[in-house]
Amino acid sequence: MNATRVIGSAWRSLARSKLRSFFMMLGVIVGVAALTALASVGEATRQETMRQFKRMLGTFDTLTVRPGAGSTRGMPSLGSVEPSLKFPDGPAIAAGVPGVKRVALVQQAFDLDVSYRDATTVPLVLGVSPNWADIRGEVVASGAHLSEEDDGSLARVTVIGADVARDLFHGENPLGKVIRIADVPFQVKGVMASRGAGPGGASLDNMLVIPVSTAAKRLFNRDYLTTLVVQLVDANASDRVAEDVRALLRERHRIIPPAQDDFTVGSPRATLAQITRVGSTLSKVVTGVAVIATLIGGAVIMSLMLIGVSERRREIGVRRAVGATRADVMQQFLVEAILISAFGGAVGILIGAGGATVGALLQKLPPAYMWSMIGGAVALSVAVGVIFGLYPAWKAANVDPIEALRS
Amino acid sequence: MNMIEASHLSRTYQRGDGTPVTALRDVSFVIAAGEFVVIRGASGSGKSSLLNILGCLDTPGSGSYRLAGEDVSALPDDARSHVRSKHVGFVFQSFNLLPRATAVENVELPALYTGASPDRARAQELLERVGLGARADHFATELSGGEQQRVAIARALMNDPPLLLADEPTGNLDSAAGESVMQLLTSLHEGGRTIVLVTHDEHVASFADREIVIRDGVIASDTVRRERRQA
Ligand SMILES: Nc1ncnc2c1ncn2[C@@H]1O[C@H](COP(=O)(O)OP(=O)(O)OP(=O)(O)O)[C@@H](O)[C@H]1O
Ligand SMILES: [Mg+2]
């Protein structure tokens, strides 16, 4: 029998008992729809996490150096970090490690009161070198970025984030106004364009920047840094550059292994990869549940097919009497099972993708579809048809035609 | 040429409790191509058992059986399917049409298993030949018993087999419908086909040229009822 006839006759046979066919499909529809929807919602969420990190970091093509051994949890603040990372370490890395484009210096604190007249807020306060804004691709909504002159002259100027502008100025134009950071007066030189939400949906605009030299000498009175942002020439070389940075800093800090490093070099890209891997652990659980649902669908197909085989014994007998071999009968039932589950899979994908789209739009995310998962769902539904169709088909093939035809 | 050469056929079944039942015992006969033979005997005498072997649905426990010159007594299952497909058309007492298929689809069924391309036109032509051309698209369940049996005969003819086997084909029909089925079989016999028919009915038996009577699995008599008509 040729393929189109086999499929055509299986299709007719299914079409003539629609209700039964529908019930056979139901489990696979539910399983595959869940698989598709969950995977796609997961993918939309993962992509959103990526975007949030990208907004927070500005760029992935950097390494970060922080004081202290081991990865620092949470945000480092000047008051709490080890004083091991010094200002000259920055230029030394920029000059001494090939593949490094620029290095930005950062001192940060997030426990300082910032006020203007009666209004007070506690934003993240960053002392940054003049190249910081450019490395991160920051944009000012009004005014100007911090300049080399500001840093050289220890100018008390600041560029404030959109939230700070809103909280302190309530619509008033902040440019030229003087605000107090821990009671030290700073003139507002610029307002940054809003960066939106970072990881976890927190605002990235509740911050302000001042020249790092000013910060060190006129605000914090500290000569060490909380972060060095090392911009790479080639993002793919980040492992090698990180190794070279470590070697250089060990030399500068006179650390001889096995003594522990007093700094940590991190790669935002690696961190992100780890975070999305954690995400995928969750999606594995979800996938497992949907796979189980699909397998239950397969078991339903099997039991209904077994009933079908016993109800259709006479049909099988007739087919055998007019010349069908065991293989022909086996093939017929197997094709029916595969058609059922593949069709159920197709319906499931449509429902799942539709659900994922609605879900993403409700979360105000651009919908994303995890095509690998959808491909997997298709393969799974066909496999379910084969696996769960095999036994009923084998049963059908072994129906004794003489027995089946006896009236 | 001999269509059927059965020599020393025996068939023993195992009952559910393991005791053997011998349905056929040392049965030998020859049926020439073109004969119309009726097999008669009491219920349980072994008629259906014999017909199943003749139709290659079953194999004899011992003895040999040649169908159209080929020894088919020990063929594997697949090969017997192919022999049935090519040489044998079955007609059953209970018609055995596929209920979820139309008349013309039922007639076409045997062609599905020949590897040839589908031949809807031939199926339609056969339906016309049994007088049911207008019922081609009716489902089996929408036809009367007599009509169903005529569709079943058209189905048996689909692959143009030389041998037709019918087990009580009129057993479920009233006398008018039975008569038209017998007329149809007679005309097929006149067209040159070999027909072996199992029946209890004396009137049905009267259509045949020859009568084999079976009693308790052995041939009790084998008589010519009338001289063979020349086709
Ligand atoms: N599958 C089987 N298992 C066990 N015994 C069987 C089986 N098939 C037939 N028999 C037995 O073999 C004997 C012959 O049966 P068979 O069906 O050939 O008779 P028959 O002449 O066709 O009878 P009827 O006129 O009632 O159809 C009977 O005793 C029957 O009980
Ligand atoms: Mg019988």
XYZ file of C-alpha atoms and ligand atoms in Angstrom:
670
model
C 0.000 0.000 0.000
C 1.376 3.385 -0.837
C 1.736 6.145 1.717
C -0.978 8.529 0.552
C -3.553 5.726 0.449
C -2.548 4.499 3.888
C -2.790 7.992 5.346
C -5.963 8.765 3.418
C -7.749 5.647 4.618
C -6.554 6.154 8.210
C -7.789 9.732 8.009
C -11.227 8.637 6.787
C -11.436 6.041 9.498
C -10.695 8.692 12.147
C -12.974 11.263 10.563
C -15.875 8.824 10.758
C -15.633 8.558 14.506
C -14.950 12.140 15.373
C -15.860 12.032 19.021
C -13.588 9.118 19.773
C -10.794 10.722 17.734
C -11.244 13.940 19.687
C -10.955 12.161 23.024
C -7.892 10.342 21.809
C -6.340 13.665 20.901
C -7.312 15.453 24.067
C -4.378 14.374 26.220
C -1.847 15.164 23.543
C -3.530 18.510 22.857
C -3.361 19.460 26.525
C 0.218 18.243 26.956
C 1.583 19.865 23.845
C -0.368 23.090 24.422
C 1.048 23.290 27.945
C 4.525 22.508 26.689
C 4.351 25.125 23.980
C 2.757 27.785 26.159
C 5.017 27.298 29.155
C 8.146 27.116 27.076
C 7.161 30.204 25.139
C 6.194 32.210 28.225
C 9.480 31.089 29.776
C 11.339 32.238 26.700
C 9.595 35.621 26.745
C 10.542 35.998 30.414
C 14.135 34.964 29.747
C 14.436 37.483 26.946
C 12.984 40.159 29.224
C 15.544 39.274 31.925
C 18.271 39.664 29.320
C 16.930 43.081 28.392
C 16.748 44.102 32.050
C 20.363 43.117 32.624
C 21.401 44.843 29.462
C 19.711 48.012 30.705
C 21.386 47.720 34.085
C 24.849 47.025 32.743
C 24.602 49.163 29.633
C 26.816 46.698 27.838
C 27.852 43.091 28.120
C 31.247 43.711 26.578
C 32.906 44.457 29.876
C 34.554 42.828 32.854
C 34.003 44.127 36.350
C 36.644 44.121 39.053
C 35.498 44.354 42.637
C 37.408 44.352 45.871
C 37.401 41.262 48.047
C 37.658 37.572 47.359
C 34.740 35.572 46.118
C 31.802 36.988 44.304
C 30.257 39.805 46.274
C 26.583 39.356 46.859
C 24.394 42.352 46.272
C 25.585 45.842 45.610
C 28.996 46.787 47.006
C 29.076 49.998 49.036
C 32.185 51.977 49.980
C 31.483 51.556 53.664
C 31.474 47.794 53.535
C 34.075 46.739 50.964
C 37.682 45.772 51.504
C 39.930 48.767 50.658
C 42.056 46.785 48.249
C 41.189 48.196 44.852
C 43.088 51.470 44.382
C 42.725 54.285 41.881
C 46.031 53.535 40.050
C 44.871 49.951 39.395
C 42.507 51.314 36.712
C 45.047 53.059 34.472
C 47.469 50.198 35.081
C 44.976 47.708 33.635
C 44.168 49.993 30.719
C 47.864 50.372 29.903
C 49.139 46.929 30.805
C 46.563 44.407 29.557
C 46.202 43.914 25.799
C 42.595 43.781 24.630
C 41.404 46.381 27.116
C 39.915 49.472 25.538
C 39.151 51.659 28.544
C 38.698 51.315 32.276
C 36.117 53.274 34.256
C 36.573 53.887 37.989
C 33.587 53.734 40.307
C 33.025 54.564 43.963
C 29.507 53.928 45.094
C 27.346 54.278 48.147
C 23.627 53.884 48.600
C 23.079 55.168 52.084
C 23.462 58.915 51.596
C 20.679 61.430 51.970
C 20.269 63.667 48.967
C 18.134 66.746 49.384
C 16.883 69.833 47.633
C 15.014 72.301 49.763
C 12.483 70.170 51.703
C 12.695 67.093 49.528
C 14.981 64.250 50.484
C 15.714 60.957 48.754
C 18.263 58.159 49.197
C 19.457 57.224 45.720
C 22.494 55.260 44.627
C 25.413 57.713 44.610
C 28.133 56.903 42.111
C 31.498 58.560 41.783
C 32.507 57.778 38.241
C 35.396 58.563 35.921
C 34.479 60.712 32.882
C 34.602 57.717 30.480
C 31.900 55.846 32.452
C 28.896 57.287 30.646
C 30.372 56.561 27.253
C 31.336 52.963 28.114
C 27.804 52.281 29.240
C 26.166 54.223 26.468
C 24.347 56.530 28.884
C 22.405 59.403 27.381
C 21.494 62.716 29.024
C 17.931 63.927 28.613
C 19.051 67.455 29.342
C 22.286 69.204 30.268
C 25.643 67.462 29.814
C 27.705 64.486 30.970
C 30.527 64.816 33.475
C 33.732 65.994 31.773
C 37.500 65.528 32.218
C 37.666 69.099 33.562
C 35.006 68.351 36.173
C 37.096 65.429 37.374
C 40.438 67.265 37.191
C 39.136 70.286 39.087
C 37.252 68.214 41.673
C 34.127 70.076 40.610
C 31.048 69.600 42.762
C 28.716 68.816 39.919
C 26.266 65.977 39.408
C 24.206 64.314 36.719
C 21.024 62.923 38.215
C 18.785 60.044 37.238
C 15.182 60.524 36.190
C 13.763 59.298 39.539
C 15.954 61.700 41.516
C 14.889 64.557 39.246
C 11.263 63.639 39.829
C 11.565 63.125 43.598
C 13.556 66.297 44.306
C 12.276 68.726 41.728
C 8.651 67.769 41.062
C 8.695 69.106 37.515
C 10.927 72.081 38.214
C 13.948 72.291 35.870
C 16.870 70.766 37.865
C 19.635 72.167 35.659
C 21.869 74.637 37.558
C 20.152 73.937 40.871
C 22.225 72.972 43.892
C 21.395 69.788 45.747
C 23.005 68.441 48.922
C 24.595 65.020 48.974
C 25.263 64.173 52.616
C 25.211 67.914 53.178
C 27.842 68.634 50.553
C 26.432 70.969 47.881
C 26.555 69.814 44.238
C 25.260 71.648 41.194
C 23.049 69.680 38.819
C 24.766 69.609 35.445
C 22.577 67.138 33.629
C 19.628 64.759 33.870
C 20.002 61.245 32.499
C 17.530 59.720 30.143
C 15.368 57.102 31.815
C 16.788 53.584 31.689
C 13.585 51.852 32.758
C 13.522 48.685 34.839
C 16.415 46.435 35.738
C 16.415 42.824 36.984
C 13.406 42.132 39.151
C 11.654 45.151 37.677
C 13.352 47.695 40.014
C 13.898 51.188 38.623
C 17.377 51.938 37.300
C 16.802 55.706 37.485
C 17.071 56.185 41.237
C 20.729 57.248 41.098
C 23.079 60.124 40.462
C 26.693 60.407 39.373
C 29.464 62.776 40.439
C 33.129 62.925 39.331
C 35.040 60.100 41.020
C 37.893 62.387 42.093
C 35.434 64.743 43.726
C 33.801 61.768 45.403
C 37.079 60.450 46.755
C 38.416 63.757 48.042
C 35.389 65.886 48.866
C 32.599 63.453 49.746
C 33.773 60.033 50.872
C 37.427 60.699 51.776
C 38.331 57.205 50.604
C 41.169 56.280 48.234
C 39.818 52.926 47.129
C 37.186 51.879 44.651
C 34.087 49.722 44.686
C 34.228 48.770 41.027
C 36.457 48.912 37.985
C 34.583 48.586 34.697
C 36.970 47.138 32.117
C 35.790 47.624 28.545
C 36.991 44.967 26.106
C 38.133 45.499 22.543
C 36.779 42.067 21.653
C 34.005 40.609 23.823
C 34.985 37.082 22.803
C 38.403 37.520 24.404
C 36.878 38.089 27.830
C 38.312 34.912 29.389
C 41.866 35.698 28.376
C 41.596 39.363 29.348
C 40.132 38.389 32.730
C 43.132 36.107 33.324
C 45.574 38.886 32.345
C 43.776 41.379 34.607
C 44.050 38.928 37.498
C 47.752 38.391 36.870
C 48.392 42.109 36.723
C 46.458 42.874 39.874
C 48.159 40.036 41.789
C 51.484 41.548 40.847
C 50.389 45.021 41.835
C 48.867 43.823 45.109
C 51.838 41.512 45.749
C 49.693 38.420 46.046
C 51.602 35.183 45.668
C 49.400 32.091 45.309
C 48.280 30.199 47.291
C 47.393 33.440 49.038
C 43.845 34.526 48.176
C 43.157 37.337 45.736
C 41.875 40.543 47.333
C 39.749 41.290 44.302
C 37.286 39.494 42.045
C 37.032 39.725 38.279
C 33.530 39.092 37.024
C 32.031 38.762 33.596
C 28.481 40.082 33.220
C 28.031 37.763 30.288
C 28.971 34.738 32.396
C 26.741 35.904 35.233
C 23.864 36.311 32.854
C 24.469 32.882 31.378
C 24.286 31.489 34.885
C 21.080 33.330 35.662
C 19.374 32.136 32.517
C 20.576 28.620 33.328
C 18.889 28.860 36.698
C 15.807 29.971 34.768
C 16.082 26.927 32.593
C 16.101 24.628 35.616
C 12.612 25.888 36.344
C 11.639 25.441 32.742
C 12.931 21.870 32.910
C 10.514 21.120 35.725
C 7.702 22.736 33.780
C 8.736 20.814 30.686
C 8.738 17.605 32.683
C 5.176 18.198 33.819
C 4.012 18.901 30.278
C 5.840 15.829 29.000
C 4.051 13.751 31.620
C 0.722 15.252 30.519
C 1.553 14.283 26.949
C 2.490 10.779 28.034
C -0.825 10.478 29.859
C -2.380 11.572 26.570
C -0.442 8.738 24.976
C -1.800 6.276 27.504
C -5.326 7.489 26.694
C -4.618 6.919 23.007
C -3.404 3.441 23.817
C -6.383 2.424 25.895
C -8.928 3.861 23.452
C -7.081 2.197 20.597
C -7.146 -1.126 22.396
C -10.902 -0.756 22.771
C -10.999 0.203 19.108
C -9.069 -2.919 18.150
C -11.498 -5.192 19.945
C -14.475 -3.349 18.458
C -12.952 -3.599 15.020
C -11.998 -7.264 15.118
C -14.448 -8.019 12.352
C -13.028 -5.245 10.188
C -9.546 -6.628 10.789
C -10.774 -10.110 9.858
C -12.296 -8.797 6.638
C -9.132 -6.966 5.693
C -7.049 -10.050 6.374
C -9.459 -12.228 4.351
C -9.203 -9.961 1.310
C -5.412 -10.011 1.366
C -4.062 -7.694 4.063
C -0.905 -9.026 5.705
C -0.212 -8.621 9.395
C 2.144 -5.796 8.490
C -0.635 -4.037 6.549
C -2.947 -4.147 9.574
C -0.177 -3.083 11.925
C 0.666 -0.188 9.661
C -2.955 0.924 9.418
C -3.389 1.134 13.181
C -0.010 2.704 13.716
C -0.701 5.366 11.126
C -4.032 6.093 12.802
C -2.288 6.524 16.154
C 0.372 8.771 14.664
C -2.216 10.845 12.797
C -4.202 11.258 16.002
C -1.257 12.344 18.077
C 0.334 14.479 15.364
C -2.962 16.237 14.720
C -3.450 16.627 18.467
C 0.096 17.989 18.638
C -0.612 20.498 15.885
C -3.780 21.690 17.618
C -1.852 21.814 20.898
C 0.850 23.980 19.364
C -1.716 26.414 18.000
C -3.486 26.637 21.350
C -0.199 26.839 23.262
C 1.295 29.507 21.019
C -1.969 31.452 21.217
C -1.935 31.147 25.005
C 1.711 32.226 25.159
C 0.954 35.269 23.028
C -1.929 36.288 25.258
C 0.198 35.597 28.351
C 3.083 37.708 27.090
C 0.800 40.556 26.087
C -0.841 40.488 29.527
C 2.628 40.843 31.083
C 3.304 43.586 28.529
C 6.211 41.634 27.115
C 6.882 41.077 23.459
C 5.782 37.467 22.798
C 8.578 35.005 22.154
C 8.291 31.415 20.940
C 10.781 28.788 21.876
C 10.998 27.086 18.518
C 13.271 24.343 19.743
C 10.622 23.423 22.302
C 7.849 23.591 19.719
C 9.880 21.357 17.421
C 10.371 19.074 20.391
C 6.613 19.047 21.017
C 5.978 17.979 17.420
C 8.564 15.234 17.701
C 7.128 14.215 21.055
C 3.588 13.918 19.745
C 4.673 11.785 16.807
C 6.778 9.678 19.149
C 3.794 9.303 21.479
C 1.740 8.080 18.521
C 4.375 5.525 17.601
C 5.086 4.343 21.127
C 1.520 4.137 22.355
C 0.185 2.991 19.005
C 2.647 0.145 18.753
C 1.032 -2.203 21.217
C -2.578 -1.761 19.968
C -1.321 -2.049 16.386
C 0.510 -5.228 17.273
C -2.660 -6.515 18.919
C -4.607 -5.674 15.774
C -2.075 -7.410 13.557
C -2.395 -10.565 15.630
C -6.164 -10.790 15.584
C -7.003 -14.265 14.299
C -9.062 -13.612 11.155
C -10.919 -16.922 11.378
C -11.979 -16.169 14.913
C -12.887 -12.603 14.001
C -15.028 -13.603 11.040
C -17.013 -16.339 12.735
C -20.556 -15.081 12.862
C -6.470 -27.619 -14.799
C -7.305 -28.356 -11.182
C -8.216 -25.383 -9.070
C -8.139 -27.359 -5.826
C -6.198 -30.511 -4.947
C -6.773 -31.526 -1.345
C -5.105 -34.707 -0.175
C -5.391 -36.240 3.285
C -6.269 -32.936 4.959
C -6.718 -33.030 8.706
C -7.407 -30.250 11.123
C -7.433 -30.518 14.891
C -8.303 -27.627 17.224
C -7.374 -27.271 20.845
C -10.352 -26.584 23.078
C -10.013 -24.014 25.829
C -9.424 -26.783 28.373
C -6.717 -28.344 26.172
C -8.691 -31.293 24.820
C -8.284 -31.727 21.068
C -11.244 -31.535 18.655
C -10.713 -33.063 15.265
C -12.773 -31.047 12.771
C -11.366 -32.661 9.588
C -9.977 -36.168 9.140
C -8.095 -37.361 6.062
C -10.111 -35.348 3.551
C -9.119 -35.715 -0.097
C -10.776 -34.388 -3.245
C -10.056 -32.472 -6.400
C -12.035 -29.580 -7.846
C -11.397 -28.657 -11.441
C -11.279 -25.055 -12.604
C -14.763 -23.853 -13.467
C -16.686 -26.229 -11.212
C -19.565 -25.138 -8.990
C -19.403 -27.323 -5.870
C -21.662 -27.272 -2.867
C -20.517 -28.578 0.505
C -23.201 -29.828 2.857
C -23.262 -31.398 6.260
C -24.693 -31.101 9.741
C -23.739 -28.271 12.022
C -20.278 -28.891 13.454
C -19.367 -31.371 10.737
C -16.333 -29.331 9.625
C -17.578 -27.374 6.597
C -16.260 -23.987 7.675
C -13.006 -25.533 8.816
C -12.550 -26.956 5.334
C -13.485 -23.701 3.623
C -10.959 -21.793 5.729
C -8.199 -24.104 4.569
C -9.361 -23.909 0.954
C -9.312 -20.107 1.224
C -5.818 -20.083 2.714
C -7.062 -18.449 5.922
C -6.030 -21.564 7.816
C -3.450 -24.289 7.292
C -4.148 -28.017 7.588
C -2.581 -29.840 10.510
C -1.512 -32.532 8.084
C -1.993 -33.379 4.443
C -1.292 -31.197 1.464
C -3.305 -28.598 -0.363
C -2.567 -27.244 -3.810
C -4.393 -24.118 -4.948
C -4.171 -23.237 -8.636
C -1.217 -25.603 -8.932
C 0.755 -24.168 -6.016
C 1.308 -26.045 -2.750
C 0.031 -23.624 -0.132
C -0.305 -25.998 2.822
C 2.815 -24.785 4.607
C 3.122 -21.179 3.456
C 3.926 -18.538 6.050
C 1.256 -16.044 7.038
C 2.382 -13.253 4.687
C 2.503 -15.510 1.676
C -1.000 -16.814 2.444
C -2.241 -13.205 2.521
C -0.854 -12.728 -0.953
C -2.434 -15.987 -2.157
C -5.828 -14.861 -0.808
C -5.429 -11.487 -2.408
C -4.705 -12.995 -5.801
C -6.718 -16.215 -5.977
C -9.618 -16.144 -3.527
C -12.800 -14.160 -3.099
C -14.726 -14.730 0.141
C -18.459 -14.319 0.651
C -19.702 -14.664 4.232
C -23.037 -15.481 5.763
C -23.025 -12.185 7.682
C -21.826 -10.103 4.706
C -18.981 -8.513 6.705
C -18.963 -5.159 5.000
C -17.050 -2.376 6.747
C -19.885 -0.356 8.327
C -18.050 2.961 8.213
C -17.225 2.691 4.522
C -19.462 3.268 1.517
C -20.461 0.485 -0.851
C -17.874 1.477 -3.436
C -15.131 1.764 -0.782
C -16.022 -1.719 0.418
C -15.766 -3.097 -3.093
C -12.411 -1.393 -3.576
C -10.964 -2.811 -0.359
C -9.145 -5.874 -1.758
C -7.323 -3.656 -4.255
C -5.707 -1.808 -1.341
C -3.532 -4.814 -0.682
C -2.321 -5.623 -4.164
C 0.137 -2.780 -4.629
C -1.731 -1.715 -7.770
C -3.030 1.810 -8.111
C -6.548 2.453 -6.794
C -9.283 1.592 -9.251
C -12.497 3.314 -8.313
C -13.815 2.820 -11.853
C -13.534 -0.979 -11.608
C -15.234 -0.955 -8.213
C -18.086 1.104 -9.675
C -18.346 -1.230 -12.660
C -18.593 -4.262 -10.352
C -21.322 -2.558 -8.342
C -23.213 -1.994 -11.575
C -22.738 -5.642 -12.457
C -24.439 -6.702 -9.199
C -27.183 -4.180 -9.887
C -26.169 -1.606 -7.256
C -24.514 1.083 -9.336
C -26.853 3.675 -7.864
C -25.937 2.729 -4.289
C -22.182 3.305 -4.609
C -22.058 6.106 -2.042
C -24.393 4.537 0.486
C -22.913 3.279 3.689
C -23.154 -0.449 4.283
C -25.573 0.140 7.136
C -27.972 1.884 4.745
C -28.371 -1.209 2.539
C -30.722 -4.182 2.884
C -29.278 -7.606 3.626
C -29.611 -8.741 0.018
C -27.956 -5.572 -1.193
C -25.140 -5.952 1.316
C -24.506 -9.497 0.146
C -24.373 -8.364 -3.473
C -21.872 -5.645 -2.499
C -19.873 -8.363 -0.733
C -19.883 -10.435 -3.927
C -18.702 -7.417 -5.914
C -15.934 -7.027 -3.328
C -14.965 -10.677 -3.741
C -14.571 -10.027 -7.474
C -12.440 -6.892 -7.117
C -9.076 -8.593 -7.647
C -10.583 -10.908 -10.263
C -9.818 -14.144 -8.361
C -10.463 -17.473 -10.107
C -11.960 -19.019 -6.936
C -15.011 -17.845 -4.975
C -15.691 -19.344 -1.536
C -19.076 -18.710 0.040
C -20.040 -19.877 3.533
C -23.836 -19.903 3.769
C -24.176 -16.746 1.630
C -27.976 -16.909 1.752
C -28.215 -17.945 5.395
C -29.232 -14.476 6.561
C -31.434 -13.595 3.577
C -35.115 -14.055 2.780
C -35.884 -16.302 -0.157
C -36.197 -13.510 -2.759
C -32.878 -11.936 -1.805
C -31.318 -15.405 -1.571
C -32.579 -16.202 -5.029
C -30.996 -13.091 -6.527
C -27.683 -13.865 -4.825
C -27.778 -17.401 -6.211
C -28.579 -16.083 -9.644
C -25.561 -13.815 -9.393
C -23.289 -16.676 -8.319
C -24.621 -18.841 -11.140
C -23.847 -16.185 -13.691
C -20.330 -15.841 -12.281
C -19.931 -19.609 -12.561
C -21.077 -19.398 -16.137
C -18.446 -16.714 -16.650
C -15.823 -19.356 -15.793
C -15.216 -18.895 -12.086
C -14.768 -21.814 -9.718
C -17.268 -21.642 -6.882
C -17.299 -23.589 -3.632
C -20.374 -22.920 -1.529
C -21.362 -24.167 1.902
C -25.073 -24.450 2.566
C -27.778 -26.274 4.489
C -30.448 -25.311 2.015
C -31.527 -27.946 -0.539
C -32.758 -25.289 -2.959
C -29.436 -23.437 -2.830
C -27.586 -26.728 -3.301
C -29.597 -27.347 -6.454
C -27.691 -24.592 -8.263
C -24.415 -26.554 -8.022
C -22.954 -29.178 -10.357
C -21.532 -31.302 -7.597
C -22.205 -31.949 -3.942
C -19.715 -32.988 -1.268
C -21.290 -34.102 2.005
C -19.234 -34.038 5.166
C -20.038 -35.961 8.285
C -17.932 -35.645 11.441
C -14.957 -34.347 9.517
C -14.852 -36.971 6.819
C -16.313 -36.949 3.316
C -19.493 -39.001 3.401
C -20.367 -38.609 -0.268
C -19.201 -36.780 -3.348
C -21.798 -36.771 -6.095
C -22.417 -35.098 -9.418
C -25.754 -33.308 -9.290
C -25.771 -32.431 -12.924
C -23.440 -32.494 -15.901
C -21.142 -29.496 -16.041
C -22.458 -26.787 -18.183
C -19.962 -25.740 -20.755
C -19.080 -22.078 -20.449
N -11.350 -22.450 16.881
C -11.867 -23.584 17.280
N -11.500 -24.100 18.466
C -12.013 -25.272 18.876
N -12.900 -25.986 18.198
C -13.337 -25.517 17.013
C -12.834 -24.276 16.499
N -13.413 -24.058 15.296
C -14.237 -25.097 15.087
N -14.193 -25.984 16.109
C -14.907 -27.222 16.220
O -14.662 -27.961 15.029
C -15.831 -28.630 14.582
C -16.158 -28.168 13.158
O -16.528 -26.794 13.172
P -16.938 -26.042 11.869
O -17.115 -24.601 12.227
O -16.008 -26.333 10.788
O -18.361 -26.676 11.579
P -19.446 -26.316 10.471
O -19.673 -27.529 9.698
O -19.052 -25.103 9.741
O -20.725 -26.013 11.367
P -21.923 -24.962 11.117
O -22.813 -25.564 10.097
O -22.571 -24.854 12.449
O -21.279 -23.680 10.667
C -16.912 -28.261 15.584
O -17.011 -29.310 16.522
C -16.396 -27.029 16.262
O -16.872 -26.970 17.591
Mg -19.781 -23.118 9.568
